[in-house]
Each structure stands twice: as structure tokens, then as C-alpha cells.
CSV table of C-alpha atoms in Angstrom, one decimal:
chain,number,residue,atom,x,y,z
A,236,MET,CA,49.7,-95.2,-41.9
A,237,TYR,CA,53.5,-95.0,-41.2
A,238,GLY,CA,53.7,-97.5,-38.4
A,239,SER,CA,53.9,-96.7,-34.7
A,240,ASN,CA,57.1,-94.6,-34.9
A,241,PRO,CA,56.2,-90.8,-35.2
A,242,PHE,CA,59.7,-90.0,-36.5
A,243,THR,CA,59.2,-92.3,-39.4
A,244,ALA,CA,56.1,-90.4,-40.4
A,245,GLN,CA,58.0,-87.1,-40.3
A,246,ASP,CA,60.9,-88.5,-42.4
A,247,ALA,CA,58.4,-89.8,-45.0
A,248,TRP,CA,56.7,-86.4,-45.2
A,249,ASN,CA,60.0,-84.5,-45.5
A,250,ALA,CA,61.3,-86.9,-48.2
A,251,GLY,CA,58.0,-86.4,-50.2
A,252,ASN,CA,58.4,-82.7,-50.1
A,253,GLY,CA,62.1,-82.5,-51.0
A,254,GLN,CA,63.3,-81.7,-47.5
A,255,SER,CA,65.9,-83.4,-45.4
A,256,THR,CA,65.1,-84.5,-41.9
A,257,TRP,CA,68.6,-83.9,-40.6
A,258,ASP,CA,70.5,-80.6,-41.0
A,259,SER,CA,74.2,-81.5,-40.8
A,260,SER,CA,75.1,-78.0,-39.6
A,261,VAL,CA,72.9,-78.5,-36.4
A,262,PRO,CA,74.2,-81.0,-33.8
A,263,PRO,CA,71.8,-83.7,-32.9
A,264,PRO,CA,69.7,-83.2,-29.8
A,265,SER,CA,71.4,-84.2,-26.5
A,266,ILE,CA,70.0,-87.2,-24.7
A,267,PHE,CA,72.2,-86.7,-21.7
A,268,GLY,CA,70.0,-87.1,-18.7
A,269,ALA,CA,67.2,-88.5,-20.7
A,270,LEU,CA,68.3,-92.1,-20.3
A,271,PRO,CA,68.6,-94.0,-17.0
A,272,TYR,CA,72.1,-93.6,-15.5
A,273,PRO,CA,73.8,-96.9,-14.6
A,274,SER,CA,73.7,-97.4,-10.9
A,275,ALA,CA,76.8,-98.3,-8.8
A,276,PRO,CA,77.7,-102.0,-9.1
A,277,SER,CA,76.1,-104.2,-6.5
A,278,THR,CA,79.5,-105.1,-5.0
A,279,LEU,CA,83.0,-103.7,-5.4
A,280,PRO,CA,85.2,-106.0,-7.5
A,281,GLY,CA,87.3,-108.2,-5.3
A,282,ALA,CA,86.0,-106.6,-2.1
A,283,ILE,CA,86.0,-108.1,1.3
A,284,THR,CA,82.5,-107.7,2.7
A,285,LEU,CA,81.9,-107.2,6.4
A,286,LYS,CA,78.3,-107.2,7.7
A,287,PHE,CA,77.4,-105.5,11.0
A,288,THR,CA,74.6,-107.8,12.2
A,289,ALA,CA,72.7,-108.6,15.4
A,290,LEU,CA,72.3,-104.8,16.0
A,291,SER,CA,71.2,-104.6,19.6
A,292,PRO,CA,69.6,-102.2,19.2
A,293,THR,CA,72.2,-100.2,17.2
A,294,ILE,CA,75.6,-100.7,15.6
A,295,LEU,CA,77.1,-99.9,19.0
A,296,ASN,CA,76.3,-103.4,20.1
A,297,CYS,CA,76.7,-105.9,17.3
A,298,MET,CA,78.7,-108.6,15.6
A,299,VAL,CA,80.8,-108.0,12.5
A,300,VAL,CA,80.9,-111.0,10.2
A,301,GLY,CA,82.9,-111.6,7.1
A,302,PRO,CA,83.4,-114.2,4.4
A,303,ARG,CA,82.0,-117.6,5.3
A,304,ASN,CA,80.0,-115.9,8.1
A,305,GLU,CA,83.0,-115.9,10.4
A,306,THR,CA,83.1,-113.4,13.2
A,307,TYR,CA,85.8,-110.8,12.6
A,308,PHE,CA,84.9,-108.2,15.3
A,309,ARG,CA,82.4,-107.5,18.1
A,310,VAL,CA,81.2,-104.1,19.1
A,311,VAL,CA,80.3,-103.8,22.8
A,312,THR,CA,78.9,-100.8,24.6
A,313,ASN,CA,78.8,-100.6,28.4
A,314,GLY,CA,77.8,-97.3,29.9
A,315,GLY,CA,79.8,-94.5,28.4
A,316,HIS,CA,82.3,-96.7,26.6
A,317,THR,CA,82.2,-98.7,23.3
A,318,MET,CA,84.9,-101.2,22.6
A,319,LEU,CA,85.8,-102.7,19.2
A,320,LYS,CA,87.1,-106.2,19.9
A,321,ASP,CA,88.7,-108.7,17.5
A,322,ALA,CA,87.5,-112.3,17.1
A,323,GLN,CA,89.6,-113.4,20.1
A,324,GLY,CA,88.1,-110.8,22.3
A,325,SER,CA,91.1,-108.4,22.5
A,326,ASN,CA,90.3,-104.7,22.6
A,327,ILE,CA,91.2,-102.9,19.4
A,328,ALA,CA,89.6,-99.5,19.9
A,329,LEU,CA,87.9,-97.6,22.6
A,330,LEU,CA,85.2,-94.9,22.1
A,331,GLU,CA,84.4,-92.8,25.1
A,332,TRP,CA,81.0,-91.0,24.9
A,333,ARG,CA,81.4,-87.8,26.9
A,334,ASP,CA,80.6,-84.1,26.3
A,335,HIS,CA,83.5,-84.3,23.8
A,336,PRO,CA,83.6,-87.9,22.7
A,337,THR,CA,87.1,-89.5,22.1
A,338,VAL,CA,88.5,-92.3,20.1
A,339,GLU,CA,91.6,-94.4,20.5
A,340,VAL,CA,92.9,-97.3,18.4
A,341,ARG,CA,95.6,-99.6,19.7
A,342,SER,CA,98.9,-98.9,17.8
A,343,LEU,CA,97.0,-96.8,15.1
A,344,VAL,CA,95.3,-93.7,16.6
A,345,ALA,CA,96.3,-91.9,19.7
A,346,LYS,CA,93.4,-90.8,22.0
A,347,GLN,CA,91.8,-87.8,20.5
A,348,PRO,CA,88.4,-86.2,20.0
A,349,MET,CA,86.3,-88.2,17.5
A,350,GLY,CA,85.6,-85.0,15.6
A,351,HIS,CA,89.3,-84.5,15.0
A,352,TRP,CA,90.0,-88.0,13.8
A,353,LEU,CA,86.9,-88.1,11.5
A,354,ARG,CA,86.8,-84.4,10.7
A,355,LEU,CA,83.7,-82.8,9.1
A,356,SER,CA,84.4,-80.7,6.0
A,357,THR,CA,83.6,-77.0,6.1
A,358,ASP,CA,80.7,-77.4,3.8
A,359,ARG,CA,79.5,-80.4,5.9
A,360,SER,CA,79.3,-82.6,2.8
A,361,HIS,CA,81.9,-85.2,3.8
A,362,ARG,CA,84.4,-86.3,6.5
A,363,PHE,CA,88.2,-86.7,6.4
A,364,MET,CA,90.5,-89.0,8.2
A,365,VAL,CA,94.3,-89.4,8.0
A,366,HIS,CA,96.2,-92.7,8.2
A,367,ASN,CA,100.0,-93.0,7.8
A,368,GLY,CA,100.1,-89.5,6.5
A,369,VAL,CA,97.5,-90.1,3.7
A,370,GLY,CA,94.2,-88.2,3.8
A,371,TYR,CA,91.0,-90.1,3.0
A,372,SER,CA,87.5,-88.8,2.5
A,373,TRP,CA,84.1,-90.4,3.3
A,374,ARG,CA,81.4,-89.0,1.0
A,375,PRO,CA,77.8,-89.9,0.2
A,376,HIS,CA,77.3,-91.3,-3.3
A,377,ASP,CA,74.1,-92.9,-4.5
A,378,ARG,CA,73.0,-95.1,-1.6
A,379,PHE,CA,76.5,-95.5,-0.2
A,380,LEU,CA,79.1,-93.7,1.9
A,381,GLN,CA,82.3,-94.1,-0.1
A,382,LEU,CA,85.9,-93.9,1.0
A,383,SER,CA,88.5,-92.5,-1.4
A,384,ILE,CA,91.6,-90.4,-1.5
A,385,PRO,CA,90.6,-86.9,-2.4
A,386,GLY,CA,91.1,-86.2,-6.1
A,387,SER,CA,90.9,-89.9,-7.0
A,388,TYR,CA,88.0,-91.7,-8.5
A,389,ASP,CA,89.1,-95.0,-7.0
A,390,VAL,CA,86.6,-96.2,-4.3
A,391,LEU,CA,88.6,-97.9,-1.5
A,392,ALA,CA,85.6,-98.8,0.6
A,393,ARG,CA,81.9,-98.2,0.9
A,394,VAL,CA,79.1,-98.5,3.5
A,395,SER,CA,75.5,-99.3,2.9
A,396,LYS,CA,72.6,-99.9,5.3
A,397,THR,CA,69.3,-101.8,5.4
A,398,HIS,CA,66.9,-101.8,8.3
A,399,ASP,CA,68.9,-104.5,10.2
A,400,VAL,CA,72.4,-104.8,8.6
A,401,VAL,CA,75.2,-102.3,7.9
A,402,THR,CA,77.6,-103.5,5.2
A,403,LEU,CA,81.2,-102.4,4.7
A,404,GLU,CA,83.0,-103.4,1.5
A,405,LEU,CA,86.8,-103.0,1.5
A,406,THR,CA,88.8,-103.4,-1.7
A,407,PRO,CA,92.1,-105.4,-1.5
A,408,HIS,CA,93.9,-102.0,-1.9
A,409,ALA,CA,92.2,-100.6,1.2
A,410,VAL,CA,93.3,-103.6,3.2
A,411,GLN,CA,96.9,-103.3,1.9
A,412,LEU,CA,96.8,-99.6,3.1
A,413,GLY,CA,95.9,-100.8,6.6
A,414,LEU,CA,92.3,-99.6,6.5
A,415,LEU,CA,90.5,-102.7,7.8
A,416,GLU,CA,90.2,-101.8,11.4
A,417,LEU,CA,89.9,-98.0,10.7
A,418,GLY,CA,87.2,-98.7,8.1
A,419,VAL,CA,85.3,-100.7,10.7
A,420,LEU,CA,85.7,-98.0,13.3
A,421,ALA,CA,84.7,-95.2,10.8
A,422,THR,CA,81.6,-97.3,9.9
A,423,ILE,CA,80.6,-97.5,13.5
A,424,LEU,CA,81.0,-93.8,14.1
A,425,LEU,CA,79.2,-92.8,10.8
A,426,GLN,CA,76.3,-95.1,11.5
A,427,CYS,CA,75.9,-94.9,15.3
A,428,GLY,CA,73.5,-91.9,15.2
A,429,LYS,CA,75.4,-90.1,18.0
A,430,ASN,CA,77.0,-86.7,17.7
A,431,ILE,CA,80.7,-87.3,17.2
A,432,ASP,CA,81.8,-83.7,17.0
């Protein structure tokens, strides 16, 4: 009759009866929310990707590999202590798992409770950290945990997880801000499954 488009049939009927299909005084219907929303890009542009692999059995014992599959860090847990070590085996950070767990990062973070360094917001929707006097926020978005400066839409880093790999992507700007080691440490704390408060 009028093809397979039902709107074409309505237009033809209206035109045959001297009516207009579109009333210019009425705005067109909104399609916001009716169409698929574009998802987050698969990678951050220019990002350095670090993969936490060989989880044994969790992120608290693993290897952190970067571009060209090179080992950047190792995470080693022994008893009540977890150490973040660089590729040469030097200790970078120490996590102590006590009643009130603590964190310490060589030359970057003085020993303090984990819950103070990676503070939970009052509405429990995100966590804050401070580095060099600048506040940063880790927030869930889509299937990621994203790091940004509050009030900014620029994503500095993000974390994603599959059943056997945790991935941290850091933008070049995040690395320039000195967030490489702190991003790795925050990823460990956010993905370890332990109470850090």
C-alpha cells in the first residue's frame, strides 16, 4: 500500500485530506534516550596500559606488565604485608594489613591509614586522594573506575577488570603529574577486595 514505513502512510493520508503532518508550533518529539548511547572508547588516547597479570590468587600477588610485555612492577604479599616493587626489585610501597591498614610510598606518601590516603566520599560513591596538593577522584563510570580532578571532565586514568586481568590505563598527562606509582597503588587497593577503611 504505502511501503513498509508507517509514517509514510500517515503523511500520505494527511496530504490527501489537506492536513499537514508537522505542526511547526510544536517541537519535534525527543529521541534522547531512545538511541544507543556511545560507550566509552576501548582505550584512552595515547595512554600507557599496564596489566596486572598472573593474579595469585588476587591482585595482592601479581606481575604488572606494560608496553611490549615488559615487567614494570611486582606485587608481593607475605603475611600481613604487601609490597609494591619496581622492575629491579626495589620496594616502592608498603601496605600493612592490620585492624587499621596503613600505606606508605617511598618519597611520595608518609605512612598513614589507607582510608585517609584513599578517602571514601560521604555519599560512598567515590574515593579521593591528594598528590602534590592536588585532589583527585576515583569514580565508577560505565565498566571503569576513572581518575579525574573533581570538576574536570578529563579522564587521567581508568581501571577495568576481567576474570583474570586488571588493566590500568594512564594518560601522558597523568604520568607527567607523577601518578604512575600512585595509580598502580590505588588500583591495587581498589581491586584487592579487602577493607581499606
